[in-house]
Amino acid sequence: DIQMTQSPSSLSASVGDSVIITCRASRSIYNYLNWYQKKSGEAPKLLIYAASTLQNGVPSRFSGSGSGTEFTLTINRLQTEDFGTYYCQQSYNTPRTFGQGTNVEVK
Amino acid sequence: QVLLQESGPGLVRPSETLSLTCTLSGGSISPYYWTWIRHSPAKGLEWVGDIYYSGSTYYNPSLKDRLTISVDTAKNQFSLNVNSVTAADTATYYCARRTIVVPHRFDSWGQGTLVTVSS
């Protein structure tokens, strides 16, 4: 199985801050990397697919980059509605695997 | 926009079978893949398995001996059965849609349903 490791596991930030979350794959997954946002009591939401493509309707303050084994999710000008947990997920092969999540909380 | 809703018992006894159904509204079962994913504090998010609208299945090898995923296109539903459950199967179970174009991603999710395995 391809292991996905996110860092940090949690972070505290203020509205207006920029936040960077890193995701590392245990072997190359090319650009087969997706990012999801999960808020308490809500369904997970696809933010970015193919490492850097913004899903329809997702604000442009979210961006993704990377390829191979190293990927980043950047949130610029953090908004109140952005607090929650973020997960990366590889779709290169089965079993599909997720990172352990990064909790973004209010400082 | 397709909406997905999980349904099924919230409590299952050890060694019995966990059964969940996902019902679609606002969209069609075809021509997509349909997925079950679960989340537990111990394991985080775990892909359980996929089913294509035509019935082909893809299971997580760690679970496949206990899994059955099926689809009912007439009812716009797909279902999950997990046999011989233990406490380790306690999780919030999500159904989701997987795109058919590559790279695959889960672009619509249900709200999730908590299933507890306990006597």
PDB file of C-alpha atoms in Angstrom:
ATOM      1  CA  ASP A   1       0.000   0.000   0.000  1.00  0.00           C
ATOM      2  CA  ILE A   2       1.118   3.579  -0.633  1.00  0.00           C
ATOM      3  CA  GLN A   3       1.467   5.427   2.661  1.00  0.00           C
ATOM      4  CA  MET A   4       0.442   9.076   2.776  1.00  0.00           C
ATOM      5  CA  THR A   5       1.948  11.268   5.494  1.00  0.00           C
ATOM      6  CA  GLN A   6       0.720  14.753   6.223  1.00  0.00           C
ATOM      7  CA  SER A   7       2.415  17.484   8.213  1.00  0.00           C
ATOM      8  CA  PRO A   8       1.700  19.103  10.475  1.00  0.00           C
ATOM      9  CA  SER A   9      -1.001  17.066  12.212  1.00  0.00           C
ATOM     10  CA  SER A  10      -2.521  20.285  13.476  1.00  0.00           C
ATOM     11  CA  LEU A  11      -1.906  23.997  13.285  1.00  0.00           C
ATOM     12  CA  SER A  12      -3.344  27.160  14.727  1.00  0.00           C
ATOM     13  CA  ALA A  13      -3.878  30.169  12.506  1.00  0.00           C
ATOM     14  CA  SER A  14      -5.745  33.446  12.398  1.00  0.00           C
ATOM     15  CA  VAL A  15      -8.165  34.787   9.815  1.00  0.00           C
ATOM     16  CA  GLY A  16      -6.117  36.341   7.028  1.00  0.00           C
ATOM     17  CA  ASP A  17      -3.101  34.073   7.531  1.00  0.00           C
ATOM     18  CA  SER A  18      -1.604  31.862   4.854  1.00  0.00           C
ATOM     19  CA  VAL A  19      -1.369  28.175   5.665  1.00  0.00           C
ATOM     20  CA  ILE A  20       0.672  25.409   4.024  1.00  0.00           C
ATOM     21  CA  ILE A  21      -0.001  21.707   4.519  1.00  0.00           C
ATOM     22  CA  THR A  22       2.401  19.090   3.220  1.00  0.00           C
ATOM     23  CA  CYS A  23       1.604  15.575   2.049  1.00  0.00           C
ATOM     24  CA  ARG A  24       4.251  12.958   1.258  1.00  0.00           C
ATOM     25  CA  ALA A  25       3.700   9.676  -0.541  1.00  0.00           C
ATOM     26  CA  SER A  26       5.791   6.575   0.199  1.00  0.00           C
ATOM     27  CA  ARG A  27       6.498   6.262  -3.539  1.00  0.00           C
ATOM     28  CA  SER A  28       5.833   8.266  -6.648  1.00  0.00           C
ATOM     29  CA  ILE A  29       2.189   8.875  -7.413  1.00  0.00           C
ATOM     30  CA  TYR A  30       2.924  11.342 -10.239  1.00  0.00           C
ATOM     31  CA  ASN A  31       0.080  13.876  -9.912  1.00  0.00           C
ATOM     32  CA  TYR A  32      -2.571  11.419  -8.671  1.00  0.00           C
ATOM     33  CA  LEU A  33      -3.210  13.426  -5.524  1.00  0.00           C
ATOM     34  CA  ASN A  34      -6.453  14.885  -4.206  1.00  0.00           C
ATOM     35  CA  TRP A  35      -7.210  17.206  -1.284  1.00  0.00           C
ATOM     36  CA  TYR A  36     -10.399  17.209   0.787  1.00  0.00           C
ATOM     37  CA  GLN A  37     -11.805  19.446   3.501  1.00  0.00           C
ATOM     38  CA  LYS A  38     -13.830  17.978   6.366  1.00  0.00           C
ATOM     39  CA  LYS A  39     -15.793  20.086   8.812  1.00  0.00           C
ATOM     40  CA  SER A  40     -17.508  18.671  11.856  1.00  0.00           C
ATOM     41  CA  GLY A  41     -20.962  17.336  11.033  1.00  0.00           C
ATOM     42  CA  GLU A  42     -20.543  17.869   7.305  1.00  0.00           C
ATOM     43  CA  ALA A  43     -19.700  15.673   4.358  1.00  0.00           C
ATOM     44  CA  PRO A  44     -16.093  15.805   3.154  1.00  0.00           C
ATOM     45  CA  LYS A  45     -15.604  18.156   0.237  1.00  0.00           C
ATOM     46  CA  LEU A  46     -13.241  17.761  -2.702  1.00  0.00           C
ATOM     47  CA  LEU A  47     -11.029  20.833  -3.002  1.00  0.00           C
ATOM     48  CA  ILE A  48      -8.257  19.952  -5.430  1.00  0.00           C
ATOM     49  CA  TYR A  49      -7.604  17.015  -7.748  1.00  0.00           C
ATOM     50  CA  ALA A  50      -4.682  16.029  -9.935  1.00  0.00           C
ATOM     51  CA  ALA A  51      -2.447  17.814  -7.402  1.00  0.00           C
ATOM     52  CA  SER A  52      -3.242  21.319  -8.597  1.00  0.00           C
ATOM     53  CA  THR A  53      -6.663  21.505 -10.296  1.00  0.00           C
ATOM     54  CA  LEU A  54      -9.286  23.398  -8.332  1.00  0.00           C
ATOM     55  CA  GLN A  55     -12.656  21.651  -8.101  1.00  0.00           C
ATOM     56  CA  ASN A  56     -15.562  23.703  -9.474  1.00  0.00           C
ATOM     57  CA  GLY A  57     -16.844  26.200  -6.928  1.00  0.00           C
ATOM     58  CA  VAL A  58     -13.787  26.100  -4.665  1.00  0.00           C
ATOM     59  CA  PRO A  59     -12.401  29.571  -3.871  1.00  0.00           C
ATOM     60  CA  SER A  60      -9.161  30.559  -5.569  1.00  0.00           C
ATOM     61  CA  ARG A  61      -7.442  31.140  -2.207  1.00  0.00           C
ATOM     62  CA  PHE A  62      -6.942  27.356  -2.206  1.00  0.00           C
ATOM     63  CA  SER A  63      -4.101  26.041  -4.331  1.00  0.00           C
ATOM     64  CA  GLY A  64      -2.172  22.817  -4.677  1.00  0.00           C
ATOM     65  CA  SER A  65       1.219  21.923  -6.041  1.00  0.00           C
ATOM     66  CA  GLY A  66       3.682  19.082  -6.276  1.00  0.00           C
ATOM     67  CA  SER A  67       4.305  15.855  -8.093  1.00  0.00           C
ATOM     68  CA  GLY A  68       5.993  12.549  -7.458  1.00  0.00           C
ATOM     69  CA  THR A  69       6.113  12.165  -3.680  1.00  0.00           C
ATOM     70  CA  GLU A  70       5.806  15.709  -2.310  1.00  0.00           C
ATOM     71  CA  PHE A  71       2.693  17.838  -2.412  1.00  0.00           C
ATOM     72  CA  THR A  72       1.420  20.984  -0.747  1.00  0.00           C
ATOM     73  CA  LEU A  73      -1.953  22.562  -0.112  1.00  0.00           C
ATOM     74  CA  THR A  74      -1.843  26.320   0.404  1.00  0.00           C
ATOM     75  CA  ILE A  75      -4.680  28.404   1.790  1.00  0.00           C
ATOM     76  CA  ASN A  76      -4.161  32.136   1.332  1.00  0.00           C
ATOM     77  CA  ARG A  77      -6.063  34.729   3.353  1.00  0.00           C
ATOM     78  CA  LEU A  78      -7.609  32.148   5.658  1.00  0.00           C
ATOM     79  CA  GLN A  79     -11.333  32.677   6.218  1.00  0.00           C
ATOM     80  CA  THR A  80     -13.538  31.597   9.119  1.00  0.00           C
ATOM     81  CA  GLU A  81     -15.174  28.923   6.990  1.00  0.00           C
ATOM     82  CA  ASP A  82     -11.787  27.344   6.216  1.00  0.00           C
ATOM     83  CA  PHE A  83     -11.232  25.964   9.715  1.00  0.00           C
ATOM     84  CA  GLY A  84     -11.515  22.209   9.742  1.00  0.00           C
ATOM     85  CA  THR A  85      -9.524  19.108   8.852  1.00  0.00           C
ATOM     86  CA  TYR A  86      -7.757  18.594   5.531  1.00  0.00           C
ATOM     87  CA  TYR A  87      -6.858  15.236   4.004  1.00  0.00           C
ATOM     88  CA  CYS A  88      -4.743  14.247   1.062  1.00  0.00           C
ATOM     89  CA  GLN A  89      -5.550  11.063  -0.886  1.00  0.00           C
ATOM     90  CA  GLN A  90      -3.704   9.172  -3.588  1.00  0.00           C
ATOM     91  CA  SER A  91      -5.591   7.788  -6.553  1.00  0.00           C
ATOM     92  CA  TYR A  92      -2.579   6.219  -8.293  1.00  0.00           C
ATOM     93  CA  ASN A  93      -3.472   2.687  -7.307  1.00  0.00           C
ATOM     94  CA  THR A  94      -5.587   0.572  -5.015  1.00  0.00           C
ATOM     95  CA  PRO A  95      -6.102   0.510  -2.169  1.00  0.00           C
ATOM     96  CA  ARG A  96      -6.782   4.230  -2.277  1.00  0.00           C
ATOM     97  CA  THR A  97      -5.122   5.712   0.774  1.00  0.00           C
ATOM     98  CA  PHE A  98      -5.482   8.931   2.727  1.00  0.00           C
ATOM     99  CA  GLY A  99      -3.206  11.015   4.871  1.00  0.00           C
ATOM    100  CA  GLN A 100      -3.990  11.111   8.572  1.00  0.00           C
ATOM    101  CA  GLY A 101      -5.387  14.647   8.328  1.00  0.00           C
ATOM    102  CA  THR A 102      -4.307  18.147   9.330  1.00  0.00           C
ATOM    103  CA  ASN A 103      -6.556  20.010  11.726  1.00  0.00           C
ATOM    104  CA  VAL A 104      -6.600  23.770  11.066  1.00  0.00           C
ATOM    105  CA  GLU A 105      -7.915  25.559  14.118  1.00  0.00           C
ATOM    106  CA  VAL A 106      -8.379  29.113  15.291  1.00  0.00           C
ATOM    107  CA  LYS A 107      -5.415  30.638  17.056  1.00  0.00           C
TER     108      LYS A 107
ATOM    109  CA  GLN B   1     -25.953  18.194  -8.146  1.00  0.00           C
ATOM    110  CA  VAL B   2     -26.099  14.630  -6.920  1.00  0.00           C
ATOM    111  CA  LEU B   3     -26.922  14.116  -3.247  1.00  0.00           C
ATOM    112  CA  LEU B   4     -26.046  10.926  -1.384  1.00  0.00           C
ATOM    113  CA  GLN B   5     -27.612   9.659   1.811  1.00  0.00           C
ATOM    114  CA  GLU B   6     -26.457   6.704   3.886  1.00  0.00           C
ATOM    115  CA  SER B   7     -28.944   4.627   5.851  1.00  0.00           C
ATOM    116  CA  GLY B   8     -28.765   1.604   8.093  1.00  0.00           C
ATOM    117  CA  PRO B   9     -28.510   0.474  11.717  1.00  0.00           C
ATOM    118  CA  GLY B  10     -26.324   2.507  14.024  1.00  0.00           C
ATOM    119  CA  LEU B  11     -25.556  -0.467  16.272  1.00  0.00           C
ATOM    120  CA  VAL B  12     -24.374  -3.909  15.183  1.00  0.00           C
ATOM    121  CA  ARG B  13     -23.432  -6.783  17.455  1.00  0.00           C
ATOM    122  CA  PRO B  14     -20.009  -8.421  17.184  1.00  0.00           C
ATOM    123  CA  SER B  15     -19.817 -11.291  14.657  1.00  0.00           C
ATOM    124  CA  GLU B  16     -22.945 -10.084  12.885  1.00  0.00           C
ATOM    125  CA  THR B  17     -23.283  -8.311   9.526  1.00  0.00           C
ATOM    126  CA  LEU B  18     -23.128  -4.552   9.027  1.00  0.00           C
ATOM    127  CA  SER B  19     -25.477  -3.460   6.244  1.00  0.00           C
ATOM    128  CA  LEU B  20     -25.709   0.043   4.821  1.00  0.00           C
ATOM    129  CA  THR B  21     -27.430   1.552   1.809  1.00  0.00           C
ATOM    130  CA  CYS B  22     -26.609   4.734  -0.071  1.00  0.00           C
ATOM    131  CA  THR B  23     -29.427   6.426  -1.971  1.00  0.00           C
ATOM    132  CA  LEU B  24     -28.787   8.939  -4.734  1.00  0.00           C
ATOM    133  CA  SER B  25     -30.968  11.882  -5.592  1.00  0.00           C
ATOM    134  CA  GLY B  26     -30.486  14.485  -8.292  1.00  0.00           C
ATOM    135  CA  GLY B  27     -28.359  12.210 -10.405  1.00  0.00           C
ATOM    136  CA  SER B  28     -27.984   8.790 -11.959  1.00  0.00           C
ATOM    137  CA  ILE B  29     -26.035   5.726 -10.916  1.00  0.00           C
ATOM    138  CA  SER B  30     -24.532   5.502 -14.395  1.00  0.00           C
ATOM    139  CA  PRO B  31     -21.890   5.938 -15.633  1.00  0.00           C
ATOM    140  CA  TYR B  32     -19.958   6.350 -12.383  1.00  0.00           C
ATOM    141  CA  TYR B  33     -18.119   4.370  -9.741  1.00  0.00           C
ATOM    142  CA  TRP B  34     -19.620   4.354  -6.253  1.00  0.00           C
ATOM    143  CA  THR B  35     -17.548   4.088  -3.137  1.00  0.00           C
ATOM    144  CA  TRP B  36     -17.654   3.331   0.551  1.00  0.00           C
ATOM    145  CA  ILE B  37     -15.142   5.048   2.812  1.00  0.00           C
ATOM    146  CA  ARG B  38     -15.022   4.886   6.582  1.00  0.00           C
ATOM    147  CA  HIS B  39     -13.465   7.059   9.246  1.00  0.00           C
ATOM    148  CA  SER B  40     -12.364   6.011  12.711  1.00  0.00           C
ATOM    149  CA  PRO B  41     -10.099   7.712  15.241  1.00  0.00           C
ATOM    150  CA  ALA B  42      -7.737   4.729  15.117  1.00  0.00           C
ATOM    151  CA  LYS B  43      -7.306   4.405  11.347  1.00  0.00           C
ATOM    152  CA  GLY B  44      -8.415   7.778   9.986  1.00  0.00           C
ATOM    153  CA  LEU B  45     -10.027   7.677   6.539  1.00  0.00           C
ATOM    154  CA  GLU B  46     -10.016   4.199   5.012  1.00  0.00           C
ATOM    155  CA  TRP B  47     -11.190   3.306   1.511  1.00  0.00           C
ATOM    156  CA  VAL B  48     -13.486   0.291   1.805  1.00  0.00           C
ATOM    157  CA  GLY B  49     -14.347  -0.428  -1.826  1.00  0.00           C
ATOM    158  CA  ASP B  50     -15.880   0.689  -5.130  1.00  0.00           C
ATOM    159  CA  ILE B  51     -18.568  -0.605  -7.416  1.00  0.00           C
ATOM    160  CA  TYR B  52     -19.046   0.381 -11.036  1.00  0.00           C
ATOM    161  CA  TYR B  53     -22.636   0.998 -12.107  1.00  0.00           C
ATOM    162  CA  SER B  54     -22.451  -2.186 -14.178  1.00  0.00           C
ATOM    163  CA  GLY B  55     -21.587  -4.197 -11.062  1.00  0.00           C
ATOM    164  CA  SER B  56     -17.792  -4.633 -11.170  1.00  0.00           C
ATOM    165  CA  THR B  57     -16.313  -4.356  -7.709  1.00  0.00           C
ATOM    166  CA  TYR B  58     -12.963  -3.304  -6.235  1.00  0.00           C
ATOM    167  CA  TYR B  59     -12.343  -4.068  -2.591  1.00  0.00           C
ATOM    168  CA  ASN B  60      -9.720  -3.058  -0.068  1.00  0.00           C
ATOM    169  CA  PRO B  61      -7.558  -6.195   0.296  1.00  0.00           C
ATOM    170  CA  SER B  62      -7.580  -5.775   4.079  1.00  0.00           C
ATOM    171  CA  LEU B  63     -11.364  -6.202   4.097  1.00  0.00           C
ATOM    172  CA  LYS B  64     -12.249  -8.097   0.952  1.00  0.00           C
ATOM    173  CA  ASP B  65     -12.899 -11.460   2.596  1.00  0.00           C
ATOM    174  CA  ARG B  66     -15.748  -9.883   4.583  1.00  0.00           C
ATOM    175  CA  LEU B  67     -17.084  -7.398   2.053  1.00  0.00           C
ATOM    176  CA  THR B  68     -19.904  -7.295  -0.426  1.00  0.00           C
ATOM    177  CA  ILE B  69     -20.835  -4.165  -2.348  1.00  0.00           C
ATOM    178  CA  SER B  70     -23.840  -4.269  -4.657  1.00  0.00           C
ATOM    179  CA  VAL B  71     -25.753  -1.837  -6.839  1.00  0.00           C
ATOM    180  CA  ASP B  72     -29.438  -1.461  -7.692  1.00  0.00           C
ATOM    181  CA  THR B  73     -29.707   0.848 -10.687  1.00  0.00           C
ATOM    182  CA  ALA B  74     -33.508   0.773 -10.675  1.00  0.00           C
ATOM    183  CA  LYS B  75     -33.586   2.196  -7.156  1.00  0.00           C
ATOM    184  CA  ASN B  76     -30.554   4.477  -7.636  1.00  0.00           C
ATOM    185  CA  GLN B  77     -28.927   2.778  -4.653  1.00  0.00           C
ATOM    186  CA  PHE B  78     -25.808   0.872  -3.760  1.00  0.00           C
ATOM    187  CA  SER B  79     -25.155  -1.135  -0.630  1.00  0.00           C
ATOM    188  CA  LEU B  80     -22.415  -2.361   1.658  1.00  0.00           C
ATOM    189  CA  ASN B  81     -22.310  -5.555   3.692  1.00  0.00           C
ATOM    190  CA  VAL B  82     -19.468  -6.294   6.095  1.00  0.00           C
ATOM    191  CA  ASN B  83     -19.570  -9.751   7.667  1.00  0.00           C
ATOM    192  CA  SER B  84     -18.240 -10.908  11.015  1.00  0.00           C
ATOM    193  CA  VAL B  85     -17.786  -7.427  12.404  1.00  0.00           C
ATOM    194  CA  THR B  86     -15.641  -6.577  15.407  1.00  0.00           C
ATOM    195  CA  ALA B  87     -15.103  -3.404  17.399  1.00  0.00           C
ATOM    196  CA  ALA B  88     -12.468  -2.436  14.829  1.00  0.00           C
ATOM    197  CA  ASP B  89     -15.290  -1.923  12.314  1.00  0.00           C
ATOM    198  CA  THR B  90     -16.777   0.852  14.446  1.00  0.00           C
ATOM    199  CA  ALA B  91     -16.569   3.956  12.272  1.00  0.00           C
ATOM    200  CA  THR B  92     -18.454   6.650  10.448  1.00  0.00           C
ATOM    201  CA  TYR B  93     -19.264   5.221   7.038  1.00  0.00           C
ATOM    202  CA  TYR B  94     -19.482   7.508   4.020  1.00  0.00           C
ATOM    203  CA  CYS B  95     -20.748   6.781   0.553  1.00  0.00           C
ATOM    204  CA  ALA B  96     -19.252   8.778  -2.272  1.00  0.00           C
ATOM    205  CA  ARG B  97     -19.097   9.055  -6.039  1.00  0.00           C
ATOM    206  CA  ARG B  98     -15.810   8.363  -7.786  1.00  0.00           C
ATOM    207  CA  THR B  99     -15.190   9.979 -11.138  1.00  0.00           C
ATOM    208  CA  ILE B 100     -14.608   7.818 -14.180  1.00  0.00           C
ATOM    209  CA  VAL B 101     -12.024  10.175 -15.618  1.00  0.00           C
ATOM    210  CA  VAL B 102      -8.437   9.959 -14.465  1.00  0.00           C
ATOM    211  CA  PRO B 103      -7.099  10.977 -12.023  1.00  0.00           C
ATOM    212  CA  HIS B 104      -9.960   9.509 -10.079  1.00  0.00           C
ATOM    213  CA  ARG B 105     -11.374  11.500  -7.197  1.00  0.00           C
ATOM    214  CA  PHE B 106     -14.362  11.383  -4.873  1.00  0.00           C
ATOM    215  CA  ASP B 107     -16.358  14.409  -5.939  1.00  0.00           C
ATOM    216  CA  SER B 108     -19.611  13.939  -4.022  1.00  0.00           C
ATOM    217  CA  TRP B 109     -20.038  12.522  -0.537  1.00  0.00           C
ATOM    218  CA  GLY B 110     -22.862  11.643   1.813  1.00  0.00           C
ATOM    219  CA  GLN B 111     -23.061  13.083   5.304  1.00  0.00           C
ATOM    220  CA  GLY B 112     -21.909   9.826   6.839  1.00  0.00           C
ATOM    221  CA  THR B 113     -23.495   7.444   9.317  1.00  0.00           C
ATOM    222  CA  LEU B 114     -21.935   6.263  12.557  1.00  0.00           C
ATOM    223  CA  VAL B 115     -21.941   2.513  13.045  1.00  0.00           C
ATOM    224  CA  THR B 116     -20.963   1.147  16.441  1.00  0.00           C
ATOM    225  CA  VAL B 117     -20.102  -2.515  16.926  1.00  0.00           C
ATOM    226  CA  SER B 118     -20.973  -3.502  20.459  1.00  0.00           C
ATOM    227  CA  SER B 119     -22.880  -6.146  22.371  1.00  0.00           C
TER     228      SER B 119
END
